[in-house]
JSON list of C-alpha atoms in Angstrom, two decimals:
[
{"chain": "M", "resi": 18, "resn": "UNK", "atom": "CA", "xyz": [5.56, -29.20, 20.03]},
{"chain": "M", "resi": 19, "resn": "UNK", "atom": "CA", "xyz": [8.19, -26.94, 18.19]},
{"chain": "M", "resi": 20, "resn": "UNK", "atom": "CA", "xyz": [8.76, -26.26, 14.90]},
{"chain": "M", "resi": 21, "resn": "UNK", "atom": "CA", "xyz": [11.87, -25.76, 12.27]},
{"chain": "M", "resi": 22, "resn": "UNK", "atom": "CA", "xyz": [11.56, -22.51, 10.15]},
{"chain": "M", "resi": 23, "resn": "UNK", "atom": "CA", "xyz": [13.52, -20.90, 7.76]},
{"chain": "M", "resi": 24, "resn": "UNK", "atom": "CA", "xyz": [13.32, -17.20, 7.81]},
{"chain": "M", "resi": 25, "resn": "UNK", "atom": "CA", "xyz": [12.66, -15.74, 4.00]},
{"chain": "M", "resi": 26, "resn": "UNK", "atom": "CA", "xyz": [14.83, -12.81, 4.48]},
{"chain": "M", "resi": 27, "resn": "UNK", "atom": "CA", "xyz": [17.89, -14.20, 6.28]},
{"chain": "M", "resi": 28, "resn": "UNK", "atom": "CA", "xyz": [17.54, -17.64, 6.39]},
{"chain": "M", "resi": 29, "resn": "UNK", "atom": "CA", "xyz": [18.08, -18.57, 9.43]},
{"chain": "M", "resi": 30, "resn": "UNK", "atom": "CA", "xyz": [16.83, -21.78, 10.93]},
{"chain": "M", "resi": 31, "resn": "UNK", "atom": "CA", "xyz": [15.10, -21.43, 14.11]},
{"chain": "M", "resi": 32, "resn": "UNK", "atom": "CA", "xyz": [12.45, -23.48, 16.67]},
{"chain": "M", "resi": 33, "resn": "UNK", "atom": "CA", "xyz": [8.96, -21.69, 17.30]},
{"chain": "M", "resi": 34, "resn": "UNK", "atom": "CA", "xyz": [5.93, -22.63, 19.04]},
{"chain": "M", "resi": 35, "resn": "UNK", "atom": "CA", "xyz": [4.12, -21.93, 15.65]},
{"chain": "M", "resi": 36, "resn": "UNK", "atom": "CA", "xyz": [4.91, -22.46, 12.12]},
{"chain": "M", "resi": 37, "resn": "UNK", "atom": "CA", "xyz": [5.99, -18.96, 11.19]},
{"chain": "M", "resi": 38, "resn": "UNK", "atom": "CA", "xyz": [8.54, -17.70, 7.82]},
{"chain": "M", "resi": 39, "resn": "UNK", "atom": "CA", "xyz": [10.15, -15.15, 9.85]},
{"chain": "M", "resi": 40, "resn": "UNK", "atom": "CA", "xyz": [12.61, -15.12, 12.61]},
{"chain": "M", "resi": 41, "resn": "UNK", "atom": "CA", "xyz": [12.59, -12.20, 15.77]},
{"chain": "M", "resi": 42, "resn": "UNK", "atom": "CA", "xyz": [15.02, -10.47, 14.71]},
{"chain": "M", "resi": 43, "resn": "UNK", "atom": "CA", "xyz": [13.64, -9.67, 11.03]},
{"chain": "M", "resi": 44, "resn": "UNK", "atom": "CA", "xyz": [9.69, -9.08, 12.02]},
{"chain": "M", "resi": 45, "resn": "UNK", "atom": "CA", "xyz": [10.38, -5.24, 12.04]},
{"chain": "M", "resi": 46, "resn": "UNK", "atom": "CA", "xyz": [11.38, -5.57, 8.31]},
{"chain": "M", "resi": 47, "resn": "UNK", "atom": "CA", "xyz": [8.91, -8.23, 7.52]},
{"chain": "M", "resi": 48, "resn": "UNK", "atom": "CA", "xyz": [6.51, -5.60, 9.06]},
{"chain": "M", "resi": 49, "resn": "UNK", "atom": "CA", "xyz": [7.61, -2.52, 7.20]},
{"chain": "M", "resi": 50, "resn": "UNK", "atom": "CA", "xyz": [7.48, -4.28, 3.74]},
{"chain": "M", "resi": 51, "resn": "UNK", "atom": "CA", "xyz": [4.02, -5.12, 4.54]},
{"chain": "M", "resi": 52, "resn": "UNK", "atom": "CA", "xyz": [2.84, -2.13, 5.90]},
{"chain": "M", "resi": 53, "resn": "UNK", "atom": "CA", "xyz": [4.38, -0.44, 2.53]},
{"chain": "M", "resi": 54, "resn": "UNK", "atom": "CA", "xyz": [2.82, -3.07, 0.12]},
{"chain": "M", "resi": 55, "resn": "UNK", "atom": "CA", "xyz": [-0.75, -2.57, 1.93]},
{"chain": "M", "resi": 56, "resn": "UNK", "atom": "CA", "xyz": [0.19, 1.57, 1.54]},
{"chain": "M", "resi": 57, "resn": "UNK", "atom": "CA", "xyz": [0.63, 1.05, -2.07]},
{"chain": "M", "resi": 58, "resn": "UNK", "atom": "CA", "xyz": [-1.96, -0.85, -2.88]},
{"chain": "M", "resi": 59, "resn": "UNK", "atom": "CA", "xyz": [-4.57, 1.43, -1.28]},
{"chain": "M", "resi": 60, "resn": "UNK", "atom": "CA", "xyz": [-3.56, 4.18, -3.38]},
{"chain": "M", "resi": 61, "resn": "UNK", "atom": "CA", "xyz": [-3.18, 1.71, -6.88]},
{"chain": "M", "resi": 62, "resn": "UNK", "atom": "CA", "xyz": [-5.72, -0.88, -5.96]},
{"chain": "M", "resi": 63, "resn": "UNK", "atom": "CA", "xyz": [-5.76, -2.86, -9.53]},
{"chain": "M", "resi": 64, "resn": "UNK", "atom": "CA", "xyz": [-1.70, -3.33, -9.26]},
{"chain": "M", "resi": 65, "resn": "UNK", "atom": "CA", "xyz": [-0.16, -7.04, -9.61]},
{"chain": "M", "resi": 66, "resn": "UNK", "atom": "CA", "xyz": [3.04, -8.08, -7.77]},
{"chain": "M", "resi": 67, "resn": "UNK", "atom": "CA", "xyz": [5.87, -7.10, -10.60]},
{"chain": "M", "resi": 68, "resn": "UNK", "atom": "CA", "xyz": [4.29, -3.16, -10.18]},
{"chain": "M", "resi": 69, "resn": "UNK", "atom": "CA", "xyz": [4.81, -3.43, -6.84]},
{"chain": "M", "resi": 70, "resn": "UNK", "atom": "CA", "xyz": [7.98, -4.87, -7.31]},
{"chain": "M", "resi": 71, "resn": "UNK", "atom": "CA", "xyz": [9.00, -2.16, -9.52]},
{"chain": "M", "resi": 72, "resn": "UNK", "atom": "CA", "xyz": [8.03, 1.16, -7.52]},
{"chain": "M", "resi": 73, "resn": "UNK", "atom": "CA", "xyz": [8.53, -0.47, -4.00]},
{"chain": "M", "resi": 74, "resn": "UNK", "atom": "CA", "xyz": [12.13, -2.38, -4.54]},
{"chain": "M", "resi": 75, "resn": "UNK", "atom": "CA", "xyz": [10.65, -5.71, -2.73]},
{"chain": "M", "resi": 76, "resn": "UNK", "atom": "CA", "xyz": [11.16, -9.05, -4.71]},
{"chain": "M", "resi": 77, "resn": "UNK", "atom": "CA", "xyz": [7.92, -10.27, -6.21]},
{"chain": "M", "resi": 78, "resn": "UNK", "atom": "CA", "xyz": [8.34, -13.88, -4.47]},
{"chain": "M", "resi": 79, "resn": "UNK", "atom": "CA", "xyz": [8.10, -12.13, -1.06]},
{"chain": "M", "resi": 80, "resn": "UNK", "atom": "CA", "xyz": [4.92, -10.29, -2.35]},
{"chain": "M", "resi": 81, "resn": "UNK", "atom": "CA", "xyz": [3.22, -13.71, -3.79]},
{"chain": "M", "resi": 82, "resn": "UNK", "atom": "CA", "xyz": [4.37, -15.27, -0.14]},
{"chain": "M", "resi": 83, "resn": "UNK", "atom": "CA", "xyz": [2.72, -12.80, 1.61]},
{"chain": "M", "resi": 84, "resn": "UNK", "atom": "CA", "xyz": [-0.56, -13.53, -0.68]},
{"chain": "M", "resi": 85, "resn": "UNK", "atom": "CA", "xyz": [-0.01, -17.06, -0.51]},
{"chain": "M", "resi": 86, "resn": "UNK", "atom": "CA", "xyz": [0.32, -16.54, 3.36]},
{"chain": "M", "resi": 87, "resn": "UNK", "atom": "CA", "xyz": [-3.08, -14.85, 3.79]},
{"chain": "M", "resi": 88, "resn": "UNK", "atom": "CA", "xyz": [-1.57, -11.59, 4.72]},
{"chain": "M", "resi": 89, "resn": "UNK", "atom": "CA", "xyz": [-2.55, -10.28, 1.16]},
{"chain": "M", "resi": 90, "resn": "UNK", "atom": "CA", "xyz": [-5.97, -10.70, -0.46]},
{"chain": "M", "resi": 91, "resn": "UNK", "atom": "CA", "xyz": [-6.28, -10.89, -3.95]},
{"chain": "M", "resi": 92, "resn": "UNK", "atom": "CA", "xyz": [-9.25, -9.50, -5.67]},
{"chain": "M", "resi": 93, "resn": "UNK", "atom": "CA", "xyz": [-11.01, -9.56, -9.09]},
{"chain": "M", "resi": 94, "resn": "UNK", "atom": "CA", "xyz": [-12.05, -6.49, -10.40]},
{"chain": "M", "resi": 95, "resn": "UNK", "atom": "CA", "xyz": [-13.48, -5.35, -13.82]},
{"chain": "M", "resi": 96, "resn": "UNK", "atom": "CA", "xyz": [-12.15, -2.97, -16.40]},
{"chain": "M", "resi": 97, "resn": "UNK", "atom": "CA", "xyz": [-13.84, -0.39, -18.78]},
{"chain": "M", "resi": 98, "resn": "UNK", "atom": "CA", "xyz": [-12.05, 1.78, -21.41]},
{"chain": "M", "resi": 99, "resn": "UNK", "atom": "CA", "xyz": [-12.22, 5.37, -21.32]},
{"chain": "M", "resi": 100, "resn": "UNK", "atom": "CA", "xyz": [-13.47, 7.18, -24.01]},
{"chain": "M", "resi": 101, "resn": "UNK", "atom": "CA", "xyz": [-10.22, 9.16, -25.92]},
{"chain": "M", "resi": 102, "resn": "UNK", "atom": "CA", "xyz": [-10.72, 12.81, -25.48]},
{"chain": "M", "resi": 103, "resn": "UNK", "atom": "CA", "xyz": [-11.12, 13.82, -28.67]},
{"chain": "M", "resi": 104, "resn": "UNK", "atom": "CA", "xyz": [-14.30, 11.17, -29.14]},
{"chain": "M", "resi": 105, "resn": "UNK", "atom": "CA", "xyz": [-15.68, 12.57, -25.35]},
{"chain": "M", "resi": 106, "resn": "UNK", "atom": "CA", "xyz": [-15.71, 16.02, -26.76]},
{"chain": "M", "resi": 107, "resn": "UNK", "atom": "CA", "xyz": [-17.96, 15.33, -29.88]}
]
Protein backbone atom coordinates (compact mmCIF):
# COMPACT_ATOMS: atom_id res chain seq x y z
CA UNK A 1 0.00 0.00 0.00
CA UNK A 2 1.29 3.64 -0.76
CA UNK A 3 0.57 6.67 0.60
CA UNK A 4 -0.08 10.56 -0.52
CA UNK A 5 2.04 13.12 1.51
CA UNK A 6 2.52 16.56 1.45
CA UNK A 7 5.92 17.68 2.39
CA UNK A 8 5.74 20.70 5.20
CA UNK A 9 8.57 22.56 3.77
CA UNK A 10 7.98 22.41 0.01
CA UNK A 11 4.89 20.95 -0.49
CA UNK A 12 5.25 18.64 -2.70
CA UNK A 13 2.94 15.70 -3.11
CA UNK A 14 4.57 12.45 -3.24
CA UNK A 15 3.77 8.34 -2.78
CA UNK A 16 5.72 6.53 0.17
CA UNK A 17 5.61 3.21 1.60
CA UNK A 18 4.91 5.02 4.99
CA UNK A 19 2.99 7.94 6.04
CA UNK A 20 5.80 10.45 6.36
CA UNK A 21 5.55 14.85 6.24
CA UNK A 22 8.67 15.08 4.40
CA UNK A 23 9.78 14.37 0.94
CA UNK A 24 13.72 12.97 -0.04
CA UNK A 25 14.84 15.72 -1.15
CA UNK A 26 14.11 18.01 2.06
CA UNK A 27 15.12 15.27 4.96
CA UNK A 28 18.62 16.96 5.19
CA UNK A 29 16.80 20.23 6.20
CA UNK A 30 14.09 18.53 8.10
CA UNK A 31 17.15 16.94 9.86
CA UNK A 32 19.20 20.02 10.55
CA UNK A 33 16.20 21.95 12.06
CA UNK A 34 15.81 19.14 14.36
CA UNK A 35 19.11 18.48 15.27
CA UNK A 36 19.27 22.47 16.08
CA UNK A 37 15.92 22.52 18.06
CA UNK A 38 17.16 19.34 20.20
CA UNK A 39 20.77 21.58 20.50
CA UNK A 40 18.84 24.37 21.88
CA UNK A 41 16.81 22.89 24.04
CA UNK A 42 19.59 21.02 25.87
CA UNK A 43 21.24 24.12 26.70
CA UNK A 44 17.56 26.13 27.66
CA UNK A 45 15.61 23.13 28.75
CA UNK A 46 12.36 25.13 30.19
CA UNK A 47 11.97 27.02 26.58
CA UNK A 48 8.40 26.86 24.70
CA UNK A 49 8.15 26.90 20.87
CA UNK A 50 7.85 30.95 20.19
CA UNK A 51 11.66 31.10 22.11
CA UNK A 52 12.74 28.77 19.91
CA UNK A 53 11.19 30.40 17.22
CA UNK A 54 12.76 33.57 18.07
CA UNK A 55 16.62 32.65 18.55
CA UNK A 56 16.54 29.71 15.98
CA UNK A 57 14.52 31.46 12.87
CA UNK A 58 12.23 28.13 12.46
CA UNK A 59 8.37 28.76 12.34
CA UNK A 60 6.69 27.67 15.55
CA UNK A 61 4.08 25.35 13.54
CA UNK A 62 7.07 23.24 12.35
CA UNK A 63 8.28 23.08 16.05
CA UNK A 64 4.61 22.05 17.48
CA UNK A 65 4.63 19.39 14.31
CA UNK A 66 7.62 18.00 15.31
CA UNK A 67 6.08 17.65 19.06
CA UNK A 68 2.91 16.62 17.77
CA UNK A 69 4.95 14.05 15.61
CA UNK A 70 6.72 12.41 18.57
CA UNK A 71 10.05 13.68 17.53
CA UNK A 72 9.83 16.27 20.46
CA UNK A 73 8.85 15.45 24.04
CA UNK A 74 7.27 17.85 26.06
CA UNK A 75 7.89 17.98 29.70
CA UNK A 76 6.49 19.56 32.91
CA UNK A 77 8.79 21.04 35.10
CA UNK A 78 8.47 23.22 38.29
CA UNK A 79 9.59 26.74 39.01
CA UNK A 80 11.01 28.48 42.19
CA UNK A 81 11.90 32.21 42.52
CA UNK A 82 15.23 33.29 43.37
CA UNK A 83 15.82 35.24 46.18
CA UNK A 84 16.81 39.18 44.88
CA UNK A 85 20.34 39.82 45.84
CA UNK A 86 19.97 42.36 48.03
CA UNK A 87 17.41 40.04 50.35
CA UNK A 88 20.25 36.89 49.85
CA UNK A 89 22.83 39.12 51.33
CA UNK A 90 20.98 39.99 54.66
Amino acid sequence: MLYTNVCRHCHAVFRAKIQTTCCKKCRPKDDHQLDDIVAYLHRYPNSNALQISEELGIHPYVILTYLEDGWLEQSHGTFSRLDDAKNGQS
